[in-house]
PDB file of C-alpha atoms and ligand atoms in Angstrom:
ATOM      1  CA  MET G 412       0.031  -0.148  -0.294  1.00  0.00           C
ATOM      2  CA  SER G 413       2.118   2.907  -1.223  1.00  0.00           C
ATOM      3  CA  SER G 414      -0.118   4.841  -2.322  1.00  0.00           C
ATOM      4  CA  ALA G 415      -0.934   7.914  -0.023  1.00  0.00           C
ATOM      5  CA  ALA G 416      -4.944   8.421   0.212  1.00  0.00           C
ATOM      6  CA  THR G 417      -6.423  11.464  -1.839  1.00  0.00           C
ATOM      7  CA  GLY G 418      -8.723  13.440  -0.400  1.00  0.00           C
ATOM      8  CA  PRO G 419     -10.775  15.935  -2.140  1.00  0.00           C
ATOM      9  CA  SER G 420      -9.223  18.873  -1.954  1.00  0.00           C
ATOM     10  CA  ARG G 421      -6.674  19.982  -4.612  1.00  0.00           C
ATOM     11  CA  PHE G 422      -4.451  22.242  -2.167  1.00  0.00           C
ATOM     12  CA  MET G 423      -4.192  20.078   0.840  1.00  0.00           C
ATOM     13  CA  PRO G 424      -2.566  17.136   1.476  1.00  0.00           C
ATOM     14  CA  PRO G 425      -4.944  13.811   1.522  1.00  0.00           C
ATOM     15  CA  GLN G 426      -7.647  14.153   4.228  1.00  0.00           C
ATOM     16  CA  GLY G 427      -6.610  10.787   6.128  1.00  0.00           C
ATOM     17  CA  THR G 428      -8.715  11.511   9.532  1.00  0.00           C
ATOM     18  CA  GLU G 429     -12.151  13.342  10.103  1.00  0.00           C
ATOM     19  CA  ILE G 430     -10.424  16.271  11.792  1.00  0.00           C
ATOM     20  CA  ALA G 431      -8.433  16.824   8.654  1.00  0.00           C
ATOM     21  CA  ALA G 432     -12.357  17.544   6.651  1.00  0.00           C
ATOM     22  CA  SER G 433     -13.187  20.217   9.799  1.00  0.00           C
ATOM     23  CA  VAL G 434      -9.379  21.800   9.627  1.00  0.00           C
ATOM     24  CA  ASP G 435     -10.002  21.984   5.958  1.00  0.00           C
ATOM     25  CA  ALA G 436     -13.300  23.407   5.868  1.00  0.00           C
ATOM     26  CA  LEU G 437     -12.385  26.020   8.647  1.00  0.00           C
ATOM     27  CA  TYR G 438      -9.662  27.099   6.333  1.00  0.00           C
ATOM     28  CA  GLU G 439     -11.874  26.898   3.332  1.00  0.00           C
ATOM     29  CA  PHE G 440     -13.914  29.678   5.317  1.00  0.00           C
ATOM     30  CA  LEU G 441     -11.162  31.699   5.819  1.00  0.00           C
ATOM     31  CA  LEU G 442      -9.938  32.015   2.762  1.00  0.00           C
ATOM     32  CA  ILE G 443     -13.006  32.583   1.211  1.00  0.00           C
ATOM     33  CA  SER G 444     -13.845  35.406   3.134  1.00  0.00           C
ATOM     34  CA  SER G 445     -10.842  36.909   3.204  1.00  0.00           C
ATOM     35  CA  PHE G 446     -11.005  36.834  -0.621  1.00  0.00           C
ATOM     36  CA  ILE G 447     -14.756  38.468  -0.895  1.00  0.00           C
ATOM     37  CA  SER G 448     -13.224  41.160   1.947  1.00  0.00           C
ATOM     38  CA  CYS G 449     -10.061  41.960   0.141  1.00  0.00           C
ATOM     39  CA  VAL G 450     -12.195  42.389  -3.409  1.00  0.00           C
ATOM     40  CA  LEU G 451     -14.708  44.424  -1.947  1.00  0.00           C
ATOM     41  CA  VAL G 452     -12.219  46.648  -0.063  1.00  0.00           C
ATOM     42  CA  ILE G 453      -9.760  47.032  -3.046  1.00  0.00           C
ATOM     43  CA  GLY G 454     -12.588  47.036  -5.410  1.00  0.00           C
ATOM     44  CA  GLY G 455     -14.129  49.616  -3.782  1.00  0.00           C
ATOM     45  CA  LEU G 456     -10.647  51.705  -4.088  1.00  0.00           C
ATOM     46  CA  ILE G 457     -10.708  51.186  -7.180  1.00  0.00           C
ATOM     47  CA  TYR G 458     -14.192  52.165  -7.766  1.00  0.00           C
ATOM     48  CA  PHE G 459     -14.608  55.322  -5.977  1.00  0.00           C
ATOM     49  CA  ALA G 460     -10.866  56.691  -7.013  1.00  0.00           C
ATOM     50  CA  ILE G 461     -12.104  56.303 -10.722  1.00  0.00           C
ATOM     51  CA  LYS G 462     -15.309  57.936 -10.135  1.00  0.00           C
ATOM     52  CA  TYR G 463     -14.340  60.772  -7.655  1.00  0.00           C
ATOM     53  CA  LYS G 464     -11.326  61.338  -9.852  1.00  0.00           C
ATOM     54  CA  ARG G 465     -10.935  65.441  -9.651  1.00  0.00           C
ATOM     55  CA  GLN G 466     -12.188  66.941 -13.150  1.00  0.00           C
ATOM     56  CA  SER G 467     -10.575  70.163 -12.641  1.00  0.00           C
ATOM     57  CA  ASP G 468      -8.305  72.622 -10.897  1.00  0.00           C
ATOM     58  CA  ASN G 469     -11.572  73.950  -8.935  1.00  0.00           C
ATOM     59  CA  ASP G 470     -12.745  70.748  -7.657  1.00  0.00           C
ATOM     60  CA  LYS G 471     -13.017  70.689  -3.971  1.00  0.00           C
ATOM     61  CA  THR G 472     -14.368  67.870  -2.341  1.00  0.00           C
ATOM     62  CA  PRO G 473     -17.324  68.455  -0.055  1.00  0.00           C
ATOM     63  CA  TYR G 474     -17.562  68.488   3.618  1.00  0.00           C
ATOM     64  CA  ILE G 475     -18.270  64.715   4.676  1.00  0.00           C
ATOM     65  CA  SER G 476     -19.950  64.433   7.789  1.00  0.00           C
ATOM     66  CA  HIS G 477     -20.468  60.826   9.202  1.00  0.00           C
ATOM     67  CA  ASN G 478     -22.981  57.827   8.099  1.00  0.00           C
ATOM     68  CA  VAL G 479     -24.147  55.791  11.461  1.00  0.00           C
ATOM     69  CA  MET G 480     -25.622  53.126   9.696  1.00  0.00           C
ATOM     70  CA  LEU G 481     -22.460  52.766   7.367  1.00  0.00           C
ATOM     71  CA  GLU G 482     -19.916  52.890  10.184  1.00  0.00           C
ATOM     72  CA  PHE G 483     -22.027  50.256  12.250  1.00  0.00           C
ATOM     73  CA  LEU G 484     -22.216  47.918   9.277  1.00  0.00           C
ATOM     74  CA  TRP G 485     -18.526  47.757   8.600  1.00  0.00           C
ATOM     75  CA  SER G 486     -17.812  47.348  11.836  1.00  0.00           C
ATOM     76  CA  PHE G 487     -20.535  44.879  13.001  1.00  0.00           C
ATOM     77  CA  ILE G 488     -19.763  42.276   9.892  1.00  0.00           C
ATOM     78  CA  PRO G 489     -16.129  41.968  10.342  1.00  0.00           C
ATOM     79  CA  PHE G 490     -16.935  41.707  14.431  1.00  0.00           C
ATOM     80  CA  VAL G 491     -19.417  38.461  13.668  1.00  0.00           C
ATOM     81  CA  ILE G 492     -16.934  36.726  11.024  1.00  0.00           C
ATOM     82  CA  PHE G 493     -14.478  36.940  13.333  1.00  0.00           C
ATOM     83  CA  MET G 494     -16.530  35.562  16.164  1.00  0.00           C
ATOM     84  CA  ILE G 495     -17.332  32.532  13.903  1.00  0.00           C
ATOM     85  CA  VAL G 496     -13.315  32.032  13.211  1.00  0.00           C
ATOM     86  CA  PHE G 497     -12.646  32.431  16.951  1.00  0.00           C
ATOM     87  CA  VAL G 498     -15.390  29.655  17.947  1.00  0.00           C
ATOM     88  CA  TRP G 499     -15.232  27.328  15.315  1.00  0.00           C
ATOM     89  CA  GLY G 500     -11.663  27.730  15.247  1.00  0.00           C
ATOM     90  CA  TRP G 501     -11.857  26.881  19.149  1.00  0.00           C
ATOM     91  CA  ILE G 502     -13.941  23.953  18.699  1.00  0.00           C
ATOM     92  CA  VAL G 503     -11.762  22.614  16.138  1.00  0.00           C
ATOM     93  CA  TYR G 504      -9.035  22.697  18.184  1.00  0.00           C
ATOM     94  CA  HIS G 505     -10.614  21.432  21.542  1.00  0.00           C
ATOM     95  CA  ASP G 506     -11.550  18.260  19.200  1.00  0.00           C
ATOM     96  CA  LEU G 507      -7.371  18.047  17.933  1.00  0.00           C
ATOM     97  CA  ARG G 508      -6.468  18.718  21.675  1.00  0.00           C
ATOM     98  CA  LYS G 509      -8.913  16.631  23.608  1.00  0.00           C
ATOM     99  CA  MET G 510      -7.211  13.020  24.532  1.00  0.00           C
ATOM    100  CA  PRO G 511      -9.638  10.040  23.703  1.00  0.00           C
ATOM    101  CA  LYS G 512     -10.049   7.533  26.776  1.00  0.00           C
ATOM    102  CA  ASP G 513      -9.063   4.069  25.770  1.00  0.00           C
ATOM    103  CA  ALA G 514      -7.046   5.054  22.937  1.00  0.00           C
ATOM    104  CA  LEU G 515      -3.952   2.540  21.650  1.00  0.00           C
ATOM    105  CA  GLU G 516      -0.844   4.326  23.176  1.00  0.00           C
ATOM    106  CA  VAL G 517       2.285   4.499  21.343  1.00  0.00           C
ATOM    107  CA  THR G 518       5.419   6.033  22.426  1.00  0.00           C
ATOM    108  CA  VAL G 519       7.672   7.898  19.869  1.00  0.00           C
ATOM    109  CA  ILE G 520      11.226   8.880  20.726  1.00  0.00           C
ATOM    110  CA  GLY G 521      12.731  11.781  18.372  1.00  0.00           C
ATOM    111  CA  GLN G 522      16.550  12.297  18.060  1.00  0.00           C
ATOM    112  CA  LYS G 523      18.596  13.739  15.621  1.00  0.00           C
ATOM    113  CA  TRP G 524      17.652  13.042  12.994  1.00  0.00           C
ATOM    114  CA  ASP G 525      15.060  10.138  13.237  1.00  0.00           C
ATOM    115  CA  TRP G 526      12.171   8.291  14.770  1.00  0.00           C
ATOM    116  CA  SER G 527      11.341   5.959  16.722  1.00  0.00           C
ATOM    117  CA  PHE G 528       8.072   4.163  17.812  1.00  0.00           C
ATOM    118  CA  VAL G 529       7.952   1.732  20.685  1.00  0.00           C
ATOM    119  CA  TYR G 530       4.513  -0.203  21.138  1.00  0.00           C
ATOM    120  CA  LYS G 531       3.035  -1.802  24.220  1.00  0.00           C
ATOM    121  CA  ASN G 532       4.290  -5.143  23.742  1.00  0.00           C
ATOM    122  CA  GLY G 533       7.408  -4.052  23.182  1.00  0.00           C
ATOM    123  CA  ARG G 534       8.086  -4.364  19.535  1.00  0.00           C
ATOM    124  CA  LYS G 535      10.297  -1.266  18.126  1.00  0.00           C
ATOM    125  CA  MET G 536       9.752   0.177  14.713  1.00  0.00           C
ATOM    126  CA  ALA G 537      11.932   2.692  13.382  1.00  0.00           C
ATOM    127  CA  GLY G 538      11.397   5.372  10.562  1.00  0.00           C
ATOM    128  CA  GLU G 539       7.869   3.764  10.228  1.00  0.00           C
ATOM    129  CA  PHE G 540       4.939   2.713  12.456  1.00  0.00           C
ATOM    130  CA  VAL G 541       1.741   1.144  11.757  1.00  0.00           C
ATOM    131  CA  VAL G 542      -1.638   1.912  13.069  1.00  0.00           C
ATOM    132  CA  PRO G 543      -5.277   0.106  12.521  1.00  0.00           C
ATOM    133  CA  ILE G 544      -7.822   1.997  10.812  1.00  0.00           C
ATOM    134  CA  GLU G 545     -10.830   3.695  12.817  1.00  0.00           C
ATOM    135  CA  GLN G 546      -8.990   3.323  15.744  1.00  0.00           C
ATOM    136  CA  ASP G 547      -7.815   6.004  18.541  1.00  0.00           C
ATOM    137  CA  VAL G 548      -4.039   6.414  18.432  1.00  0.00           C
ATOM    138  CA  LYS G 549      -2.271   8.129  21.501  1.00  0.00           C
ATOM    139  CA  LEU G 550       1.272   9.111  20.740  1.00  0.00           C
ATOM    140  CA  ILE G 551       2.787   9.769  23.858  1.00  0.00           C
ATOM    141  CA  MET G 552       6.094  11.857  22.780  1.00  0.00           C
ATOM    142  CA  THR G 553       9.616  12.838  23.817  1.00  0.00           C
ATOM    143  CA  SER G 554      12.847  13.707  22.398  1.00  0.00           C
ATOM    144  CA  ARG G 555      16.615  12.742  23.259  1.00  0.00           C
ATOM    145  CA  ASP G 556      18.268  15.481  22.523  1.00  0.00           C
ATOM    146  CA  VAL G 557      16.788  18.885  21.320  1.00  0.00           C
ATOM    147  CA  LEU G 558      13.460  20.398  20.282  1.00  0.00           C
ATOM    148  CA  HIS G 559      11.454  18.372  17.213  1.00  0.00           C
ATOM    149  CA  SER G 560       7.895  18.594  16.259  1.00  0.00           C
ATOM    150  CA  PHE G 561       5.785  15.736  14.732  1.00  0.00           C
ATOM    151  CA  PHE G 562       3.618  16.353  11.928  1.00  0.00           C
ATOM    152  CA  ILE G 563       1.227  14.556  10.300  1.00  0.00           C
ATOM    153  CA  PRO G 564       0.192  16.618   7.102  1.00  0.00           C
ATOM    154  CA  ALA G 565      -2.812  14.399   6.217  1.00  0.00           C
ATOM    155  CA  PHE G 566      -4.132  14.204   9.557  1.00  0.00           C
ATOM    156  CA  ARG G 567      -3.509  17.894  10.154  1.00  0.00           C
ATOM    157  CA  THR G 568      -2.006  17.425  13.499  1.00  0.00           C
ATOM    158  CA  LYS G 569       1.251  18.622  15.050  1.00  0.00           C
ATOM    159  CA  GLN G 570       2.930  18.633  18.068  1.00  0.00           C
ATOM    160  CA  ASP G 571       6.559  19.375  19.670  1.00  0.00           C
ATOM    161  CA  VAL G 572       8.565  16.895  20.545  1.00  0.00           C
ATOM    162  CA  ILE G 573      10.547  17.982  23.622  1.00  0.00           C
ATOM    163  CA  PRO G 574      13.444  16.678  26.068  1.00  0.00           C
ATOM    164  CA  GLY G 575      12.867  16.030  29.670  1.00  0.00           C
ATOM    165  CA  ARG G 576       8.912  15.803  29.453  1.00  0.00           C
ATOM    166  CA  TYR G 577       6.479  14.118  27.508  1.00  0.00           C
ATOM    167  CA  SER G 578       3.870  15.460  24.786  1.00  0.00           C
ATOM    168  CA  ALA G 579       0.982  13.743  23.379  1.00  0.00           C
ATOM    169  CA  LEU G 580      -0.919  13.822  19.985  1.00  0.00           C
ATOM    170  CA  TRP G 581      -3.870  11.579  18.863  1.00  0.00           C
ATOM    171  CA  PHE G 582      -5.458  11.039  15.665  1.00  0.00           C
ATOM    172  CA  ARG G 583      -8.191   8.403  14.333  1.00  0.00           C
ATOM    173  CA  ALA G 584      -7.179   7.504  10.529  1.00  0.00           C
ATOM    174  CA  ASN G 585     -10.326   6.949   8.636  1.00  0.00           C
ATOM    175  CA  LYS G 586      -8.414   5.859   5.592  1.00  0.00           C
ATOM    176  CA  LEU G 587      -6.184   3.041   4.482  1.00  0.00           C
ATOM    177  CA  GLY G 588      -2.551   4.434   2.889  1.00  0.00           C
ATOM    178  CA  THR G 589       0.786   5.717   4.029  1.00  0.00           C
ATOM    179  CA  PHE G 590       1.183   9.003   5.313  1.00  0.00           C
ATOM    180  CA  GLN G 591       4.376  11.190   5.152  1.00  0.00           C
ATOM    181  CA  VAL G 592       5.423  12.345   8.902  1.00  0.00           C
ATOM    182  CA  PHE G 593       7.594  15.135   9.232  1.00  0.00           C
ATOM    183  CA  CYS G 594       9.684  17.205  11.747  1.00  0.00           C
ATOM    184  CA  THR G 595       8.338  20.558  11.847  1.00  0.00           C
ATOM    185  CA  GLU G 596      10.663  22.154  14.366  1.00  0.00           C
ATOM    186  CA  TYR G 597      14.518  23.635  13.035  1.00  0.00           C
ATOM    187  CA  CYS G 598      16.259  20.825  14.669  1.00  0.00           C
ATOM    188  CA  GLY G 599      20.018  20.636  13.215  1.00  0.00           C
ATOM    189  CA  ASP G 600      21.657  19.999   9.855  1.00  0.00           C
ATOM    190  CA  LYS G 601      19.689  16.986   8.767  1.00  0.00           C
ATOM    191  CA  HIS G 602      16.024  18.935  10.212  1.00  0.00           C
ATOM    192  CA  SER G 603      14.421  18.300   6.673  1.00  0.00           C
ATOM    193  CA  GLY G 604      16.027  14.564   6.806  1.00  0.00           C
ATOM    194  CA  MET G 605      14.152  13.956   9.980  1.00  0.00           C
ATOM    195  CA  LEU G 606      11.417  11.824   8.128  1.00  0.00           C
ATOM    196  CA  ALA G 607       8.892   9.135   9.121  1.00  0.00           C
ATOM    197  CA  LYS G 608       5.796   7.393   7.828  1.00  0.00           C
ATOM    198  CA  VAL G 609       2.584   6.105   9.402  1.00  0.00           C
ATOM    199  CA  LYS G 610       1.096   3.214   7.719  1.00  0.00           C
ATOM    200  CA  VAL G 611      -3.030   2.782   8.339  1.00  0.00           C
ATOM    201  CA  VAL G 612      -3.737  -0.563   7.874  1.00  0.00           C
ATOM    202  CA  SER G 613      -6.797  -3.139   8.742  1.00  0.00           C
ATOM    203  CA  ARG G 614      -6.882  -4.204  12.317  1.00  0.00           C
ATOM    204  CA  ALA G 615      -5.772  -7.803  11.404  1.00  0.00           C
ATOM    205  CA  GLU G 616      -2.965  -6.786   9.323  1.00  0.00           C
ATOM    206  CA  TYR G 617      -2.049  -4.592  12.220  1.00  0.00           C
ATOM    207  CA  GLU G 618      -1.863  -7.378  14.588  1.00  0.00           C
ATOM    208  CA  GLU G 619       0.220  -9.335  12.464  1.00  0.00           C
ATOM    209  CA  ALA G 620       2.654  -6.723  12.277  1.00  0.00           C
ATOM    210  CA  LEU G 621       2.874  -6.418  15.798  1.00  0.00           C
ATOM    211  CA  ALA G 622       3.096  -9.713  16.419  1.00  0.00           C
ATOM    212  CA  SER G 623       5.817 -10.204  13.449  1.00  0.00           C
ATOM    213  CA  GLU G 624       9.532 -10.885  14.425  1.00  0.00           C
ATOM    214  CA  PRO G 625      10.966  -7.315  12.839  1.00  0.00           C
ATOM    215  CA  TYR G 626      13.737  -9.291  10.902  1.00  0.00           C
ATOM    216  CA  LYS G 627      12.292 -12.078  10.332  1.00  0.00           C
ATOM    217  CA  GLY G 628      13.949 -14.709   7.622  1.00  0.00           C
ATOM    218  CA  LEU G 629      16.997 -11.471   7.216  1.00  0.00           C
ATOM    219  CA  ALA G 630      20.458 -12.361   7.091  1.00  0.00           C
ATOM    220  CA  PRO G 631      22.530 -10.477   9.293  1.00  0.00           C
ATOM    221  CA  VAL G 632      23.864  -8.114   6.618  1.00  0.00           C
ATOM    222  CA  ASP G 633      19.939  -7.451   5.377  1.00  0.00           C
ATOM    223  CA  ILE G 634      19.564  -6.426   9.265  1.00  0.00           C
ATOM    224  CA  GLY G 635      22.382  -3.980   9.006  1.00  0.00           C
ATOM    225  CA  ALA G 636      21.180  -2.585   5.927  1.00  0.00           C
ATOM    226  CA  ALA G 637      17.259  -2.059   7.218  1.00  0.00           C
ATOM    227  CA  VAL G 638      18.836  -0.300  10.479  1.00  0.00           C
ATOM    228  CA  TYR G 639      21.200   1.713   8.263  1.00  0.00           C
ATOM    229  CA  LYS G 640      18.521   3.089   6.572  1.00  0.00           C
ATOM    230  CA  ALA G 641      16.192   3.966   9.496  1.00  0.00           C
ATOM    231  CA  ARG G 642      19.040   5.134  11.922  1.00  0.00           C
ATOM    232  CA  CYS G 643      22.391   5.903  10.522  1.00  0.00           C
ATOM    233  CA  LEU G 644      21.705   7.336   7.095  1.00  0.00           C
ATOM    234  CA  GLN G 645      20.855  11.010   8.079  1.00  0.00           C
ATOM    235  CA  CYS G 646      24.521  11.578   9.384  1.00  0.00           C
ATOM    236  CA  HIS G 647      27.010   8.593   7.461  1.00  0.00           C
ATOM    237  CA  ASN G 648      27.428   8.300   3.844  1.00  0.00           C
ATOM    238  CA  VAL G 649      28.160   4.642   2.294  1.00  0.00           C
ATOM    239  CA  THR G 650      30.622   6.164   0.659  1.00  0.00           C
ATOM    240  CA  ALA G 651      33.800   7.455   1.995  1.00  0.00           C
ATOM    241  CA  GLU G 652      32.733  10.912   1.862  1.00  0.00           C
ATOM    242  CA  LYS G 653      32.248  12.864   4.926  1.00  0.00           C
ATOM    243  CA  ASN G 654      28.804  13.623   5.942  1.00  0.00           C
ATOM    244  CA  VAL G 655      27.712  14.955   9.739  1.00  0.00           C
ATOM    245  CA  GLY G 656      29.913  11.926  10.707  1.00  0.00           C
ATOM    246  CA  PRO G 657      32.449   9.777   8.711  1.00  0.00           C
ATOM    247  CA  GLY G 658      31.819   8.072   5.737  1.00  0.00           C
ATOM    248  CA  PHE G 659      31.740   4.288   6.363  1.00  0.00           C
ATOM    249  CA  LYS G 660      33.330   3.075   3.244  1.00  0.00           C
ATOM    250  CA  GLY G 661      36.234   0.991   3.911  1.00  0.00           C
ATOM    251  CA  LEU G 662      35.704   1.948   7.240  1.00  0.00           C
ATOM    252  CA  PHE G 663      36.239  -1.939   8.575  1.00  0.00           C
ATOM    253  CA  GLY G 664      39.440  -3.178   9.837  1.00  0.00           C
ATOM    254  CA  LYS G 665      40.643   0.423   9.114  1.00  0.00           C
ATOM    255  CA  GLN G 666      43.191   2.280  11.876  1.00  0.00           C
ATOM    256  CA  ARG G 667      40.900   4.908  12.944  1.00  0.00           C
ATOM    257  CA  GLU G 668      42.859   7.958  14.681  1.00  0.00           C
ATOM    258  CA  PHE G 669      41.178   9.915  17.828  1.00  0.00           C
ATOM    259  CA  GLU G 670      40.901  13.712  19.125  1.00  0.00           C
ATOM    260  CA  ASN G 671      41.465  11.678  22.917  1.00  0.00           C
ATOM    261  CA  ALA G 672      42.467   8.234  22.583  1.00  0.00           C
ATOM    262  CA  GLU G 673      44.933   6.063  21.284  1.00  0.00           C
ATOM    263  CA  PRO G 674      44.427   4.775  17.684  1.00  0.00           C
ATOM    264  CA  VAL G 675      42.662   1.491  17.058  1.00  0.00           C
ATOM    265  CA  VAL G 676      41.728  -0.693  14.368  1.00  0.00           C
ATOM    266  CA  ALA G 677      37.984  -0.541  13.522  1.00  0.00           C
ATOM    267  CA  ASP G 678      37.267  -4.033  14.569  1.00  0.00           C
ATOM    268  CA  GLU G 679      33.130  -5.462  15.802  1.00  0.00           C
ATOM    269  CA  ASN G 680      34.192  -4.387  19.078  1.00  0.00           C
ATOM    270  CA  TYR G 681      35.259  -0.796  17.927  1.00  0.00           C
ATOM    271  CA  ILE G 682      32.060  -0.705  15.931  1.00  0.00           C
ATOM    272  CA  ARG G 683      29.780  -1.680  18.903  1.00  0.00           C
ATOM    273  CA  ASP G 684      31.341   0.729  21.449  1.00  0.00           C
ATOM    274  CA  SER G 685      31.541   3.356  18.850  1.00  0.00           C
ATOM    275  CA  ILE G 686      27.485   2.896  18.592  1.00  0.00           C
ATOM    276  CA  LEU G 687      26.345   2.303  21.911  1.00  0.00           C
ATOM    277  CA  ASN G 688      29.022   5.000  23.295  1.00  0.00           C
ATOM    278  CA  PRO G 689      29.886   7.153  20.482  1.00  0.00           C
ATOM    279  CA  ASN G 690      31.335  10.073  22.375  1.00  0.00           C
ATOM    280  CA  ALA G 691      34.075   8.193  24.570  1.00  0.00           C
ATOM    281  CA  ARG G 692      36.623   8.159  21.795  1.00  0.00           C
ATOM    282  CA  LEU G 693      36.034  10.991  18.971  1.00  0.00           C
ATOM    283  CA  VAL G 694      37.684  10.482  15.891  1.00  0.00           C
ATOM    284  CA  LYS G 695      40.041  12.996  14.026  1.00  0.00           C
ATOM    285  CA  GLY G 696      38.385  15.720  12.527  1.00  0.00           C
ATOM    286  CA  TYR G 697      34.977  15.450  14.677  1.00  0.00           C
ATOM    287  CA  PRO G 698      36.160  16.844  18.010  1.00  0.00           C
ATOM    288  CA  GLY G 699      32.337  18.177  18.784  1.00  0.00           C
ATOM    289  CA  GLY G 700      31.135  14.467  19.075  1.00  0.00           C
ATOM    290  CA  GLY G 701      27.453  14.962  19.386  1.00  0.00           C
ATOM    291  CA  MET G 702      26.767  11.750  17.782  1.00  0.00           C
ATOM    292  CA  THR G 703      23.476  10.082  19.612  1.00  0.00           C
ATOM    293  CA  VAL G 704      24.031   7.609  21.951  1.00  0.00           C
ATOM    294  CA  PHE G 705      22.497   4.397  20.790  1.00  0.00           C
ATOM    295  CA  ALA G 706      22.988   2.587  23.900  1.00  0.00           C
ATOM    296  CA  GLY G 707      19.723   0.582  25.145  1.00  0.00           C
ATOM    297  CA  GLN G 708      18.120   1.463  21.610  1.00  0.00           C
ATOM    298  CA  LEU G 709      19.459  -1.413  18.901  1.00  0.00           C
ATOM    299  CA  SER G 710      19.362  -5.140  19.950  1.00  0.00           C
ATOM    300  CA  GLU G 711      22.156  -7.296  19.517  1.00  0.00           C
ATOM    301  CA  GLU G 712      20.720  -8.604  16.208  1.00  0.00           C
ATOM    302  CA  GLU G 713      20.695  -5.050  14.905  1.00  0.00           C
ATOM    303  CA  LEU G 714      24.359  -3.876  16.297  1.00  0.00           C
ATOM    304  CA  MET G 715      25.614  -7.694  14.490  1.00  0.00           C
ATOM    305  CA  GLY G 716      23.747  -6.862  11.515  1.00  0.00           C
ATOM    306  CA  ILE G 717      25.304  -3.267  11.176  1.00  0.00           C
ATOM    307  CA  ILE G 718      28.917  -4.713  11.601  1.00  0.00           C
ATOM    308  CA  GLU G 719      28.076  -7.215   8.887  1.00  0.00           C
ATOM    309  CA  PHE G 720      27.190  -4.429   6.834  1.00  0.00           C
ATOM    310  CA  LEU G 721      30.064  -2.288   7.326  1.00  0.00           C
ATOM    311  CA  LYS G 722      31.895  -5.330   6.645  1.00  0.00           C
ATOM    312  CA  THR G 723      30.261  -5.231   2.906  1.00  0.00           C
ATOM    313  CA  LEU G 724      31.488  -1.302   2.567  1.00  0.00           C
ATOM    314  CA  LYS G 725      35.165  -1.889   1.080  1.00  0.00           C
TER     315      LYS G 725
HETATM  316 CU1  LIG P1207      13.637  17.431  14.433  1.00  0.00          CU
HETATM  317 CU2  LIG P1207      13.557  19.078  13.143  1.00  0.00          CU
END
């Protein structure tokens, strides 16, 4: 299911939830009422400018008093429109922020520069997560480093993700499909690449995805390639070229020089240590450190996978 569901609007992303439709309706009202106001004001201005253009040097503007009815209307009508927008906006916002009871809860962890997801049964996903259709889902979110923001345009909902505390958002997807997730708070070099996907599937498919072993039947090197794609790609190239961190090509088996330690050969243990505790030894040329600590985040299977994957990048 790779194609995203399509909504009726040509200007907005697909509508993946009921709330998305109500956000769009409000937005359309704003757009149309602003357009009509703009036409009335600018049109009136042009009309009167032409109608009352000075005809001769002797033209004199007559004394104009006021018009109570006109002044009342041009104040009262906009007031009514603003109140409609305010009340309508308040209702939609309230729906967006009122957390449902008995929702399916998924923990979301943001870090430079990826998203990972943890389900109640311990199943972890990275870069993509799965939810059942027509089910209230509550995301409980935190960050391991800086401020991020979790945004699903198709669901018209976003929420800041903050280190040291939890924030939440909820949605109830009513369309099957895969929808894009963005980070929408500038969080460093690779902010624009901090992406994920939400897959809305049937309940049966959801149960199956949750019960399945994530890397069933995959060889370690393929597991490594998958983990690389989800967790390492933002900062490390598969070429030797420098990115935020060192390129991976030719890294395995090579002598590594450090800013703050004796050189060592990049063997299995070195790779493992550098992933789990990356800031203990800082590679020469990268004195800032700052790589996310992956201790507790990757399974032994995933670590082995990455090591095998690195070995193939000769
Ligand atoms: Cu995370 Cu921008």
